[in-house]
Amino acid sequence: MGYEYDLVPDDPDDYLRRRAALIDAATALPSFSRRAGAWELWLSDPTLPADGWEQAQLVFGERDVRVTCMTPLSAMVRADLRALPGLFGGARYVDDDGGPAAF
């Protein structure tokens, strides 16, 4: 599948200051699967059978979060992706063309 989006914070400077805390907060999402290094985490629905693929990768960059959807997203992962902008205090998803995106 491989769809990619950016989660762009309303206040990039605040995001950068709080990035580590935001990652820690994101690990409390119901679909949190695992961390991979300091700036990367994965989401996957634990109620679905394991098929070797996690559903979404989040890479917390210096100005935004790159979201890569590896497989079709479950309702749980979609809900968690919709919750992320609230953790940031305001953010929006954009697609690779810069257009608005939603889950």
JSON list of C-alpha atoms in Angstrom, two decimals:
[
{"chain": "A", "resi": 1, "resn": "MET", "atom": "CA", "xyz": [0.00, 0.00, 0.00]},
{"chain": "A", "resi": 2, "resn": "GLY", "atom": "CA", "xyz": [2.60, 2.55, 1.11]},
{"chain": "A", "resi": 3, "resn": "TYR", "atom": "CA", "xyz": [0.64, 5.81, 1.42]},
{"chain": "A", "resi": 4, "resn": "GLU", "atom": "CA", "xyz": [2.59, 8.65, 3.04]},
{"chain": "A", "resi": 5, "resn": "TYR", "atom": "CA", "xyz": [1.39, 11.74, 4.85]},
{"chain": "A", "resi": 6, "resn": "ASP", "atom": "CA", "xyz": [2.90, 14.47, 7.01]},
{"chain": "A", "resi": 7, "resn": "LEU", "atom": "CA", "xyz": [1.42, 15.57, 10.31]},
{"chain": "A", "resi": 8, "resn": "VAL", "atom": "CA", "xyz": [2.34, 19.25, 10.38]},
{"chain": "A", "resi": 9, "resn": "PRO", "atom": "CA", "xyz": [2.12, 20.93, 13.79]},
{"chain": "A", "resi": 10, "resn": "ASP", "atom": "CA", "xyz": [0.50, 24.36, 14.06]},
{"chain": "A", "resi": 11, "resn": "ASP", "atom": "CA", "xyz": [3.50, 25.50, 16.13]},
{"chain": "A", "resi": 12, "resn": "PRO", "atom": "CA", "xyz": [6.65, 23.78, 14.82]},
{"chain": "A", "resi": 13, "resn": "ASP", "atom": "CA", "xyz": [8.90, 25.35, 17.48]},
{"chain": "A", "resi": 14, "resn": "ASP", "atom": "CA", "xyz": [6.69, 24.06, 20.29]},
{"chain": "A", "resi": 15, "resn": "TYR", "atom": "CA", "xyz": [6.59, 20.65, 18.62]},
{"chain": "A", "resi": 16, "resn": "LEU", "atom": "CA", "xyz": [10.39, 20.52, 18.47]},
{"chain": "A", "resi": 17, "resn": "ARG", "atom": "CA", "xyz": [10.71, 21.48, 22.14]},
{"chain": "A", "resi": 18, "resn": "ARG", "atom": "CA", "xyz": [8.19, 18.81, 23.17]},
{"chain": "A", "resi": 19, "resn": "ARG", "atom": "CA", "xyz": [9.02, 16.13, 20.60]},
{"chain": "A", "resi": 20, "resn": "ALA", "atom": "CA", "xyz": [10.33, 13.53, 23.08]},
{"chain": "A", "resi": 21, "resn": "ALA", "atom": "CA", "xyz": [7.30, 14.04, 25.35]},
{"chain": "A", "resi": 22, "resn": "LEU", "atom": "CA", "xyz": [4.94, 13.77, 22.36]},
{"chain": "A", "resi": 23, "resn": "ILE", "atom": "CA", "xyz": [6.49, 10.46, 21.37]},
{"chain": "A", "resi": 24, "resn": "ASP", "atom": "CA", "xyz": [6.06, 9.20, 24.93]},
{"chain": "A", "resi": 25, "resn": "ALA", "atom": "CA", "xyz": [2.42, 10.34, 24.87]},
{"chain": "A", "resi": 26, "resn": "ALA", "atom": "CA", "xyz": [1.86, 8.56, 21.56]},
{"chain": "A", "resi": 27, "resn": "THR", "atom": "CA", "xyz": [3.02, 5.27, 23.10]},
{"chain": "A", "resi": 28, "resn": "ALA", "atom": "CA", "xyz": [-0.18, 5.37, 25.19]},
{"chain": "A", "resi": 29, "resn": "LEU", "atom": "CA", "xyz": [-2.38, 5.10, 22.07]},
{"chain": "A", "resi": 30, "resn": "PRO", "atom": "CA", "xyz": [-4.32, 1.81, 21.99]},
{"chain": "A", "resi": 31, "resn": "SER", "atom": "CA", "xyz": [-2.72, 0.73, 18.70]},
{"chain": "A", "resi": 32, "resn": "PHE", "atom": "CA", "xyz": [0.87, 1.47, 19.78]},
{"chain": "A", "resi": 33, "resn": "SER", "atom": "CA", "xyz": [2.95, -1.52, 18.72]},
{"chain": "A", "resi": 34, "resn": "ARG", "atom": "CA", "xyz": [6.63, -0.71, 19.27]},
{"chain": "A", "resi": 35, "resn": "ARG", "atom": "CA", "xyz": [9.35, 1.91, 19.24]},
{"chain": "A", "resi": 36, "resn": "ALA", "atom": "CA", "xyz": [12.26, 1.71, 16.84]},
{"chain": "A", "resi": 37, "resn": "GLY", "atom": "CA", "xyz": [14.93, 4.12, 17.97]},
{"chain": "A", "resi": 38, "resn": "ALA", "atom": "CA", "xyz": [14.42, 7.52, 19.55]},
{"chain": "A", "resi": 39, "resn": "TRP", "atom": "CA", "xyz": [12.16, 9.11, 16.92]},
{"chain": "A", "resi": 40, "resn": "GLU", "atom": "CA", "xyz": [10.16, 6.27, 15.39]},
{"chain": "A", "resi": 41, "resn": "LEU", "atom": "CA", "xyz": [7.16, 4.26, 16.48]},
{"chain": "A", "resi": 42, "resn": "TRP", "atom": "CA", "xyz": [4.70, 1.86, 14.92]},
{"chain": "A", "resi": 43, "resn": "LEU", "atom": "CA", "xyz": [0.96, 1.42, 15.20]},
{"chain": "A", "resi": 44, "resn": "SER", "atom": "CA", "xyz": [-0.96, -1.79, 14.64]},
{"chain": "A", "resi": 45, "resn": "ASP", "atom": "CA", "xyz": [-4.31, -3.13, 15.78]},
{"chain": "A", "resi": 46, "resn": "PRO", "atom": "CA", "xyz": [-3.65, -5.76, 18.47]},
{"chain": "A", "resi": 47, "resn": "THR", "atom": "CA", "xyz": [-7.10, -7.30, 17.92]},
{"chain": "A", "resi": 48, "resn": "LEU", "atom": "CA", "xyz": [-6.22, -8.39, 14.38]},
{"chain": "A", "resi": 49, "resn": "PRO", "atom": "CA", "xyz": [-4.21, -11.51, 13.58]},
{"chain": "A", "resi": 50, "resn": "ALA", "atom": "CA", "xyz": [-0.51, -10.82, 13.12]},
{"chain": "A", "resi": 51, "resn": "ASP", "atom": "CA", "xyz": [0.38, -11.01, 9.44]},
{"chain": "A", "resi": 52, "resn": "GLY", "atom": "CA", "xyz": [3.96, -9.80, 9.68]},
{"chain": "A", "resi": 53, "resn": "TRP", "atom": "CA", "xyz": [3.10, -6.19, 8.84]},
{"chain": "A", "resi": 54, "resn": "GLU", "atom": "CA", "xyz": [2.42, -3.31, 11.17]},
{"chain": "A", "resi": 55, "resn": "GLN", "atom": "CA", "xyz": [-0.13, -0.83, 9.86]},
{"chain": "A", "resi": 56, "resn": "ALA", "atom": "CA", "xyz": [1.54, 2.57, 10.25]},
{"chain": "A", "resi": 57, "resn": "GLN", "atom": "CA", "xyz": [5.01, 3.96, 10.87]},
{"chain": "A", "resi": 58, "resn": "LEU", "atom": "CA", "xyz": [5.45, 7.36, 12.54]},
{"chain": "A", "resi": 59, "resn": "VAL", "atom": "CA", "xyz": [8.80, 9.12, 12.20]},
{"chain": "A", "resi": 60, "resn": "PHE", "atom": "CA", "xyz": [9.05, 12.23, 14.36]},
{"chain": "A", "resi": 61, "resn": "GLY", "atom": "CA", "xyz": [11.24, 14.62, 12.39]},
{"chain": "A", "resi": 62, "resn": "GLU", "atom": "CA", "xyz": [12.45, 18.08, 13.33]},
{"chain": "A", "resi": 63, "resn": "ARG", "atom": "CA", "xyz": [9.47, 19.94, 11.80]},
{"chain": "A", "resi": 64, "resn": "ASP", "atom": "CA", "xyz": [6.74, 17.32, 11.36]},
{"chain": "A", "resi": 65, "resn": "VAL", "atom": "CA", "xyz": [5.81, 13.65, 11.64]},
{"chain": "A", "resi": 66, "resn": "ARG", "atom": "CA", "xyz": [6.02, 11.41, 8.57]},
{"chain": "A", "resi": 67, "resn": "VAL", "atom": "CA", "xyz": [3.22, 8.83, 8.60]},
{"chain": "A", "resi": 68, "resn": "THR", "atom": "CA", "xyz": [3.62, 5.84, 6.30]},
{"chain": "A", "resi": 69, "resn": "CYS", "atom": "CA", "xyz": [0.65, 3.49, 6.03]},
{"chain": "A", "resi": 70, "resn": "MET", "atom": "CA", "xyz": [1.94, 0.01, 5.24]},
{"chain": "A", "resi": 71, "resn": "THR", "atom": "CA", "xyz": [-1.35, -1.89, 5.05]},
{"chain": "A", "resi": 72, "resn": "PRO", "atom": "CA", "xyz": [-5.07, -1.03, 5.05]},
{"chain": "A", "resi": 73, "resn": "LEU", "atom": "CA", "xyz": [-5.78, 0.75, 8.33]},
{"chain": "A", "resi": 74, "resn": "SER", "atom": "CA", "xyz": [-8.09, -0.72, 10.93]},
{"chain": "A", "resi": 75, "resn": "ALA", "atom": "CA", "xyz": [-10.68, 1.44, 12.69]},
{"chain": "A", "resi": 76, "resn": "MET", "atom": "CA", "xyz": [-8.46, 1.48, 15.80]},
{"chain": "A", "resi": 77, "resn": "VAL", "atom": "CA", "xyz": [-5.39, 2.77, 13.95]},
{"chain": "A", "resi": 78, "resn": "ARG", "atom": "CA", "xyz": [-7.50, 5.36, 12.11]},
{"chain": "A", "resi": 79, "resn": "ALA", "atom": "CA", "xyz": [-8.91, 6.58, 15.43]},
{"chain": "A", "resi": 80, "resn": "ASP", "atom": "CA", "xyz": [-5.41, 6.86, 16.89]},
{"chain": "A", "resi": 81, "resn": "LEU", "atom": "CA", "xyz": [-4.19, 8.81, 13.86]},
{"chain": "A", "resi": 82, "resn": "ARG", "atom": "CA", "xyz": [-7.16, 11.16, 14.29]},
{"chain": "A", "resi": 83, "resn": "ALA", "atom": "CA", "xyz": [-6.21, 11.62, 17.98]},
{"chain": "A", "resi": 84, "resn": "LEU", "atom": "CA", "xyz": [-2.58, 12.58, 17.29]},
{"chain": "A", "resi": 85, "resn": "PRO", "atom": "CA", "xyz": [-3.20, 16.24, 16.30]},
{"chain": "A", "resi": 86, "resn": "GLY", "atom": "CA", "xyz": [-4.83, 16.77, 19.70]},
{"chain": "A", "resi": 87, "resn": "LEU", "atom": "CA", "xyz": [-1.68, 15.61, 21.47]},
{"chain": "A", "resi": 88, "resn": "PHE", "atom": "CA", "xyz": [0.20, 18.31, 19.56]},
{"chain": "A", "resi": 89, "resn": "GLY", "atom": "CA", "xyz": [-2.18, 21.07, 20.61]},
{"chain": "A", "resi": 90, "resn": "GLY", "atom": "CA", "xyz": [-3.07, 21.50, 16.96]},
{"chain": "A", "resi": 91, "resn": "ALA", "atom": "CA", "xyz": [-1.76, 19.94, 13.75]},
{"chain": "A", "resi": 92, "resn": "ARG", "atom": "CA", "xyz": [-3.00, 18.92, 10.32]},
{"chain": "A", "resi": 93, "resn": "TYR", "atom": "CA", "xyz": [-2.34, 16.06, 7.94]},
{"chain": "A", "resi": 94, "resn": "VAL", "atom": "CA", "xyz": [-1.18, 16.76, 4.42]},
{"chain": "A", "resi": 95, "resn": "ASP", "atom": "CA", "xyz": [-0.55, 14.36, 1.55]},
{"chain": "A", "resi": 96, "resn": "ASP", "atom": "CA", "xyz": [2.55, 14.31, -0.66]},
{"chain": "A", "resi": 97, "resn": "ASP", "atom": "CA", "xyz": [1.05, 17.03, -2.87]},
{"chain": "A", "resi": 98, "resn": "GLY", "atom": "CA", "xyz": [0.49, 19.34, 0.11]},
{"chain": "A", "resi": 99, "resn": "GLY", "atom": "CA", "xyz": [-3.27, 18.83, 0.05]},
{"chain": "A", "resi": 100, "resn": "PRO", "atom": "CA", "xyz": [-5.33, 18.11, 3.16]},
{"chain": "A", "resi": 101, "resn": "ALA", "atom": "CA", "xyz": [-5.57, 14.52, 4.32]},
{"chain": "A", "resi": 102, "resn": "ALA", "atom": "CA", "xyz": [-7.70, 12.81, 6.94]},
{"chain": "A", "resi": 103, "resn": "PHE", "atom": "CA", "xyz": [-8.17, 9.38, 8.43]}
]
